[in-house]
Every structure is written in C-alpha cells, then in structure tokens.
PDB file of N, CA and C in Angstrom:
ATOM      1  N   UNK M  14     125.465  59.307 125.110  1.00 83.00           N
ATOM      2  CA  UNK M  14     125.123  60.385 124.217  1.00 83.00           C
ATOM      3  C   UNK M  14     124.843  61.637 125.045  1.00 83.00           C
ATOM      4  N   UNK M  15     125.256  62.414 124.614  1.00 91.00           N
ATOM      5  CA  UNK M  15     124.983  64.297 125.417  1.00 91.00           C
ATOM      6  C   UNK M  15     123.498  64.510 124.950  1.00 91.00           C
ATOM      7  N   UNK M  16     122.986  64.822 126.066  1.00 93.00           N
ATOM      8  CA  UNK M  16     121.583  65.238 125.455  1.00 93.00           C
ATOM      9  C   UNK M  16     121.138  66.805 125.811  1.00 93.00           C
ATOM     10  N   UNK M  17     121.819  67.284 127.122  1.00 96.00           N
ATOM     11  CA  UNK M  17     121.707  68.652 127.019  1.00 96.00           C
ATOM     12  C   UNK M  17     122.981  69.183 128.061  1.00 96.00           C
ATOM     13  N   UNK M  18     123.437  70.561 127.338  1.00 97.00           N
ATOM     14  CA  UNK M  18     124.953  71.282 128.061  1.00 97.00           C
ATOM     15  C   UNK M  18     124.359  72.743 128.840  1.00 97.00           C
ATOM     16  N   UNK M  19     124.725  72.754 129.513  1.00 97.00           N
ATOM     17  CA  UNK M  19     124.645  73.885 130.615  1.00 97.00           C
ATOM     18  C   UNK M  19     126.172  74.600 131.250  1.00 97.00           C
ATOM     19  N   UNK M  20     126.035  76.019 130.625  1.00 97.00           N
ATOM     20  CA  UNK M  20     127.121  76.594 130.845  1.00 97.00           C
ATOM     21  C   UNK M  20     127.536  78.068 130.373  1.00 97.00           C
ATOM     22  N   UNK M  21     128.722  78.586 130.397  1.00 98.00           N
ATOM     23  CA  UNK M  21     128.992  80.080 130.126  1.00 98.00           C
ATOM     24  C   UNK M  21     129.096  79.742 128.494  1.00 98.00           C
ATOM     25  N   UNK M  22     128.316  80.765 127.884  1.00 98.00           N
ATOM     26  CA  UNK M  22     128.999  81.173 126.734  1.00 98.00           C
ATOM     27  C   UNK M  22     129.903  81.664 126.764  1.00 98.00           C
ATOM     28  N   UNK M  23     131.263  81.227 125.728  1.00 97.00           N
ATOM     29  CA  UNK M  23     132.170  81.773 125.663  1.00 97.00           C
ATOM     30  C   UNK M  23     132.639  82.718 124.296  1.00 97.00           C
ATOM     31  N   UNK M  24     132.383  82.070 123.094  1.00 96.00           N
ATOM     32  CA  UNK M  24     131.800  83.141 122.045  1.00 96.00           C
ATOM     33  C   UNK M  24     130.922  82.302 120.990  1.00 96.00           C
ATOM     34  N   UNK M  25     130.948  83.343 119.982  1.00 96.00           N
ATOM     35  CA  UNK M  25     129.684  83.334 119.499  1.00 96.00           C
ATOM     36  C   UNK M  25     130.533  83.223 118.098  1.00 96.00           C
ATOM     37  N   UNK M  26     130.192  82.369 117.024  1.00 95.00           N
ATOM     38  CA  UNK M  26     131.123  82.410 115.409  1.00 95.00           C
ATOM     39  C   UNK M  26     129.782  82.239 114.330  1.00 95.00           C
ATOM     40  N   UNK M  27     129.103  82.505 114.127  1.00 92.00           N
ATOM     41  CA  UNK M  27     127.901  81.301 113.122  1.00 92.00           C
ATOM     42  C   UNK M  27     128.574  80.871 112.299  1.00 92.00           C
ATOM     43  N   UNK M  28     128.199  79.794 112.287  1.00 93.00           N
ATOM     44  CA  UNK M  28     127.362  79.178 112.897  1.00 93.00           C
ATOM     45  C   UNK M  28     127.253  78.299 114.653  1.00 93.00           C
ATOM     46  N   UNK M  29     128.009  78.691 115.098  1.00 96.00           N
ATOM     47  CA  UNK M  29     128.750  77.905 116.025  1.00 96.00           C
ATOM     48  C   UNK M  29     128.722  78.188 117.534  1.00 96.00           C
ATOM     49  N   UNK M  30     128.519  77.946 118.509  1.00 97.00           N
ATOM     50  CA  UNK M  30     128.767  78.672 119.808  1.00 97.00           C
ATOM     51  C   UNK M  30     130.017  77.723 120.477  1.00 97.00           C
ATOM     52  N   UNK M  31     130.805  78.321 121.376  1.00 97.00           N
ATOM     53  CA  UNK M  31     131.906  77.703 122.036  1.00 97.00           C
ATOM     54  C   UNK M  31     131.018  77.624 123.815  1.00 97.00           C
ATOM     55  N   UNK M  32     130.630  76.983 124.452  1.00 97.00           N
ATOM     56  CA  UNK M  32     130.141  76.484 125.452  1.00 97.00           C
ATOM     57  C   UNK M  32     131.216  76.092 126.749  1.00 97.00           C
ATOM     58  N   UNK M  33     131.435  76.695 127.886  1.00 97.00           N
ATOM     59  CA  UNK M  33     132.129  75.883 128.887  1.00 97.00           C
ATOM     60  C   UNK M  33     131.189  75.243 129.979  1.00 97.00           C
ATOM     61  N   UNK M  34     131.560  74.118 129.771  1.00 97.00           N
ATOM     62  CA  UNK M  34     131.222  73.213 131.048  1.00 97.00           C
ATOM     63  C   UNK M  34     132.003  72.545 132.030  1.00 97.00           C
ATOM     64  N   UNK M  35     131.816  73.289 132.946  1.00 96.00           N
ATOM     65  CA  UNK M  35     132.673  72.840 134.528  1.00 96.00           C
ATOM     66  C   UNK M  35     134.362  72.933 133.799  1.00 96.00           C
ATOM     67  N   UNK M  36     134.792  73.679 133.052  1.00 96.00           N
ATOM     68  CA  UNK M  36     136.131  73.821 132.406  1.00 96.00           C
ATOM     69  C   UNK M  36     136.410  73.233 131.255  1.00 96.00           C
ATOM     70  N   UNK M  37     135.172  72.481 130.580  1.00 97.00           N
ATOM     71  CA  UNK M  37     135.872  71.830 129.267  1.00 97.00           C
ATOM     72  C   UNK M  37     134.449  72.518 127.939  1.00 97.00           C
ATOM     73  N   UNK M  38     135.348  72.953 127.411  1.00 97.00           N
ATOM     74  CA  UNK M  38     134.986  73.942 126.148  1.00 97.00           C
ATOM     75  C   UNK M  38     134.235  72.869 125.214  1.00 97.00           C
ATOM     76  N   UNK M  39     132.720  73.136 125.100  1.00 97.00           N
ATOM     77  CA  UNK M  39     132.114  72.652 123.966  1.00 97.00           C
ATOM     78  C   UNK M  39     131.831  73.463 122.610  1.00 97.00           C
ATOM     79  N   UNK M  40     132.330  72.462 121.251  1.00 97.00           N
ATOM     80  CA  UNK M  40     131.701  73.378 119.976  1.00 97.00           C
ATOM     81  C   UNK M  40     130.325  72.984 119.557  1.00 97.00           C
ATOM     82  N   UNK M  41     129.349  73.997 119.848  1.00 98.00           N
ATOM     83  CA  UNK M  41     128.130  73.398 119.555  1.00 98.00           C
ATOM     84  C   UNK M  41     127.844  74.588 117.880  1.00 98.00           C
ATOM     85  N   UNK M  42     127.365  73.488 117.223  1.00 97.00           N
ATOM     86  CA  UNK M  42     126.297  73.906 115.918  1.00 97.00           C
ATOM     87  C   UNK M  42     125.131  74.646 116.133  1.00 97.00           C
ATOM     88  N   UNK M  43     124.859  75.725 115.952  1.00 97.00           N
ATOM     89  CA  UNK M  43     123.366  76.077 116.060  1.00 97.00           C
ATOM     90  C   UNK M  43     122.621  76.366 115.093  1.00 97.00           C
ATOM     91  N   UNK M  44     121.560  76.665 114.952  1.00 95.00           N
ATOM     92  CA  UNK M  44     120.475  77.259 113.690  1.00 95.00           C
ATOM     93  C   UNK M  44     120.634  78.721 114.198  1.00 95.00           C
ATOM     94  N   UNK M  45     120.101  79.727 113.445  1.00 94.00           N
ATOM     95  CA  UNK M  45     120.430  81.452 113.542  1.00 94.00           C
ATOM     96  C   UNK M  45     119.408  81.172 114.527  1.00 94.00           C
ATOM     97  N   UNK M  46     118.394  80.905 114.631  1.00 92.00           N
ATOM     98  CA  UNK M  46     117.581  81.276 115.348  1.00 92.00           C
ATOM     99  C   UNK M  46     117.781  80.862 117.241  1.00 92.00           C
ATOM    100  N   UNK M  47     118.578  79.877 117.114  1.00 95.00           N
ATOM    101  CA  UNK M  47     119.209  79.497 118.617  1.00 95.00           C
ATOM    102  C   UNK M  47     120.655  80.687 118.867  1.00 95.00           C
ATOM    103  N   UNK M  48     120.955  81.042 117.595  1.00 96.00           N
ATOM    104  CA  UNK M  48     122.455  81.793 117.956  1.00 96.00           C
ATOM    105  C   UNK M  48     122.245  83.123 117.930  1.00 96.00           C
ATOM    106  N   UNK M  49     120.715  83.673 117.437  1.00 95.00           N
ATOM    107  CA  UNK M  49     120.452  85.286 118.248  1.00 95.00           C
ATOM    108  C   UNK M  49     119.614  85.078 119.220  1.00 95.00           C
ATOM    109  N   UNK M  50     119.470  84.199 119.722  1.00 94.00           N
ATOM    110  CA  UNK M  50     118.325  84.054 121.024  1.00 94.00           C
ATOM    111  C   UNK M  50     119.461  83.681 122.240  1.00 94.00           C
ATOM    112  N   UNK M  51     120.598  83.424 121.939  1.00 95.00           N
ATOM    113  CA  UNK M  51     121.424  82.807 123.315  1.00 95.00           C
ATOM    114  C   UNK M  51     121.886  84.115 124.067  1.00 95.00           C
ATOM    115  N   UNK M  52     122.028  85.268 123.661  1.00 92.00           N
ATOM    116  CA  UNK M  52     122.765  86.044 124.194  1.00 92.00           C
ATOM    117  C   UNK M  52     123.620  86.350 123.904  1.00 92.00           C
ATOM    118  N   UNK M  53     124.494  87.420 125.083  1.00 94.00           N
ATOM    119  CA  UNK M  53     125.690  87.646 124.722  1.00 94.00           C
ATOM    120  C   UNK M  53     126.869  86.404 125.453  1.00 94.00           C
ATOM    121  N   UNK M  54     127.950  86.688 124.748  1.00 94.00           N
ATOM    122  CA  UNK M  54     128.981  85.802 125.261  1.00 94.00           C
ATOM    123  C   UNK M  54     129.276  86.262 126.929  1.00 94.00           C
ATOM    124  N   UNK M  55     129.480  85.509 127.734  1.00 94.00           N
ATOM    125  CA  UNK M  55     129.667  85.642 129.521  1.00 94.00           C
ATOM    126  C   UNK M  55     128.523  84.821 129.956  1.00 94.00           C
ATOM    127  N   UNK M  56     127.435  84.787 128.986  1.00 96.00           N
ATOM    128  CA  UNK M  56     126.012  85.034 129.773  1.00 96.00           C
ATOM    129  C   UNK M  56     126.014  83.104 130.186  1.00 96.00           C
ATOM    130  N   UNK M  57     125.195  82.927 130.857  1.00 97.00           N
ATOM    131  CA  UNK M  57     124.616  81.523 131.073  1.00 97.00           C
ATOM    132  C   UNK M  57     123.761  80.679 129.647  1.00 97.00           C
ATOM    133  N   UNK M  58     123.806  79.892 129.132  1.00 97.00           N
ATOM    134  CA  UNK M  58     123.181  79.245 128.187  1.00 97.00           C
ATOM    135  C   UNK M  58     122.812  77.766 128.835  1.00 97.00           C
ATOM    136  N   UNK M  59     121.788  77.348 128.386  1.00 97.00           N
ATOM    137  CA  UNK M  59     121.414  75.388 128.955  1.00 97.00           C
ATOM    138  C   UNK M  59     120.273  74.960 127.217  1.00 97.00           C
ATOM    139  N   UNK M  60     120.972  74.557 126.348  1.00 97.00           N
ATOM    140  CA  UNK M  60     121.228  73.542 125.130  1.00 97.00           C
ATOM    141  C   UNK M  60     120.513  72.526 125.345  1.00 97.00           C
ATOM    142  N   UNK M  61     119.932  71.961 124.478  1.00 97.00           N
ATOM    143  CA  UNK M  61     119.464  70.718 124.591  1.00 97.00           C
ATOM    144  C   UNK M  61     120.055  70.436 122.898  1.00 97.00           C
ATOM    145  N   UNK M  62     121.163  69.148 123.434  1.00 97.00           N
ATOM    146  CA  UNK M  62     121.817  68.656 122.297  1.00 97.00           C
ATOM    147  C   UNK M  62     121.705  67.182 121.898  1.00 97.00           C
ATOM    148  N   UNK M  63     121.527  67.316 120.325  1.00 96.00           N
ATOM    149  CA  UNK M  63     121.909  66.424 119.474  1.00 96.00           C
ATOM    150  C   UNK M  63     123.220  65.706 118.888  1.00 96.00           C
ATOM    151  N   UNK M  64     123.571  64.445 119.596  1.00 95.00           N
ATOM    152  CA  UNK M  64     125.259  64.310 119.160  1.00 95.00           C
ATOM    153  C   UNK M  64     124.770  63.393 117.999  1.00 95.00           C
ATOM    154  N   UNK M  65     125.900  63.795 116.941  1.00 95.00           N
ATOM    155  CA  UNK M  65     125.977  63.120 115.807  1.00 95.00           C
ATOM    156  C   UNK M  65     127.497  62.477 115.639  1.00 95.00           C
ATOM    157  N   UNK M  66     127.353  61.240 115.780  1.00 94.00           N
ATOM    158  CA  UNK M  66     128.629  60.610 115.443  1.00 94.00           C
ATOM    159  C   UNK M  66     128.952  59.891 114.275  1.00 94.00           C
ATOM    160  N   UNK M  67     130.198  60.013 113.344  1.00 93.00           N
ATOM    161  CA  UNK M  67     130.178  59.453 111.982  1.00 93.00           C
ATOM    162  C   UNK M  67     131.706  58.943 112.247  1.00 93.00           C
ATOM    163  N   UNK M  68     132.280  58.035 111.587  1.00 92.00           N
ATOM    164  CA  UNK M  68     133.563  57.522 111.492  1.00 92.00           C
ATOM    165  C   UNK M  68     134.367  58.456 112.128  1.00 92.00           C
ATOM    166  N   UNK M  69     134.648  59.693 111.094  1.00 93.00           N
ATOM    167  CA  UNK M  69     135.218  60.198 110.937  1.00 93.00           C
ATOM    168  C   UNK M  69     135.042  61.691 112.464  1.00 93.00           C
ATOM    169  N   UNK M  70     133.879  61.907 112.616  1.00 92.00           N
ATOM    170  CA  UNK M  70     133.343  63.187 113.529  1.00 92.00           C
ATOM    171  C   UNK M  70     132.788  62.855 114.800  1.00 92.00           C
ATOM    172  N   UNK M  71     132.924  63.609 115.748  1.00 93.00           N
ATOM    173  CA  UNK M  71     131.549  63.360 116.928  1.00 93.00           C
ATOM    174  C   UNK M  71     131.260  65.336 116.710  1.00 93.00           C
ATOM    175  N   UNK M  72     130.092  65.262 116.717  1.00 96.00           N
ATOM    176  CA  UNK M  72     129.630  66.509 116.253  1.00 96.00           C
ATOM    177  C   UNK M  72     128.327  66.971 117.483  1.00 96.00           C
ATOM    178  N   UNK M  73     127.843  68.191 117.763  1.00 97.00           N
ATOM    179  CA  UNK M  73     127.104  68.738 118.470  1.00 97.00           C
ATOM    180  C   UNK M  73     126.789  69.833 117.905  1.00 97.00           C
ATOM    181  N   UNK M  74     124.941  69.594 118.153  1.00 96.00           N
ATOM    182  CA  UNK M  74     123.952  70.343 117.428  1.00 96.00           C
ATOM    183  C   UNK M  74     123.153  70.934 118.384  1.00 96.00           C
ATOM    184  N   UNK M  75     123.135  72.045 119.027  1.00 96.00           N
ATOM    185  CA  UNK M  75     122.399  72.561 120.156  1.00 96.00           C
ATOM    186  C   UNK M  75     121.000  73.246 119.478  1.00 96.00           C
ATOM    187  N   UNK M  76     120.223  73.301 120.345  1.00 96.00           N
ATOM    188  CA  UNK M  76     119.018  74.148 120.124  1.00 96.00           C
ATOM    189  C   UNK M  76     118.665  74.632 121.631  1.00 96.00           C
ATOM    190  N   UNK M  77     118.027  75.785 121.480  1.00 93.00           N
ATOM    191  CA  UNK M  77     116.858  76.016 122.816  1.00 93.00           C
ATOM    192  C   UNK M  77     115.860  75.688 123.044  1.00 93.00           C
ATOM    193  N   UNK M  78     115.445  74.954 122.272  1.00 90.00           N
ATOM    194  CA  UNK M  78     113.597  74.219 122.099  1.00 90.00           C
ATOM    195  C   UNK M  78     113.495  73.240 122.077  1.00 90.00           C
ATOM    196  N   UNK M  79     113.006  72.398 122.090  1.00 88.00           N
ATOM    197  CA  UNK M  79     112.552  70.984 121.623  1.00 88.00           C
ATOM    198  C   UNK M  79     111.756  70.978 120.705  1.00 88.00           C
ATOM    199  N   UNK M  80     111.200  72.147 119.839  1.00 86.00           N
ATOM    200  CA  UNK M  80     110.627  72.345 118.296  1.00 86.00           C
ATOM    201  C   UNK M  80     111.444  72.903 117.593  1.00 86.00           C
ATOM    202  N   UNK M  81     112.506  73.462 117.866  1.00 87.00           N
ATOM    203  CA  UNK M  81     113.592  73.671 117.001  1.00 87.00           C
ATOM    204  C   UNK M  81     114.403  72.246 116.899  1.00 87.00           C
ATOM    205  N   UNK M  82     114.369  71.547 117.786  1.00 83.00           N
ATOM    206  CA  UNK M  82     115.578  70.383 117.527  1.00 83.00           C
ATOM    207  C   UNK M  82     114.208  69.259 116.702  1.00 83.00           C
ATOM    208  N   UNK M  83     113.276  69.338 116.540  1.00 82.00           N
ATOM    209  CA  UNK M  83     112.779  68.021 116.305  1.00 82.00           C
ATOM    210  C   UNK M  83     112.395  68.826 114.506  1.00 82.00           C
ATOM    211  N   UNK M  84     112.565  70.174 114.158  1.00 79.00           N
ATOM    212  CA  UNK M  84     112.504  70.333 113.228  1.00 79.00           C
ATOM    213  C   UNK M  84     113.978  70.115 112.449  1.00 79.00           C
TER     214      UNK M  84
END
C-alpha cells in the first residue's frame, strides 16, 4: 500500500493533483484545502496517501496532514 508520495507537482485540476515520482506520474485526489495549500505546479510537494482499492479502481487520496487524512 502507498502511504506517502514525494515529488514535483506537475499540475493542478480539482479536484486532483498530477504528482511525479522519480519519472512516474501520480493522480492523486485531494480535499480544496490540500489543493490551495500545495502550491504552485514545478514546486516540491510530500503527500501522505490513502490507497483505495475496489475491483474495479486503485485510487489515491493525498492530504498534507494527518488531521486532514484521518478526517
């Protein structure tokens, strides 16, 4: 399980941030409040993520807190 990503922002969609790590592009989910606090796109970001896997999805839910993710 991914528990936290460290890397360039690459852009910014809301809800959504696109994340590179070491060359492989993550789509992370955010709350508004993680996606006006990250910055601008170039900048450095480090996530602490929630993977959600269903049949059908593997999904990623980033936050900057550990009281944002446990809310």
């Amino acid at each position: 399980m991914i528990g936290r990503l460290s890397g360039v922002l690459l852009e910014k969609n809301p809800p959504q941030l696109m994340l590179e790590v070491q060359g492989v592009g993550y789509e992370v989910h955010v709350p508004l409040s993680t996606y006006f606090d990250v910055g601008d796109a170039g900048g450095d970001v480090s996530l602490r993520i929630y993977t959600h896997v269903r049949e059908e999805a593997l999904q990623l839910y980033g936050f900057l807190t550990m009281v944002e993710q446990q809310l």
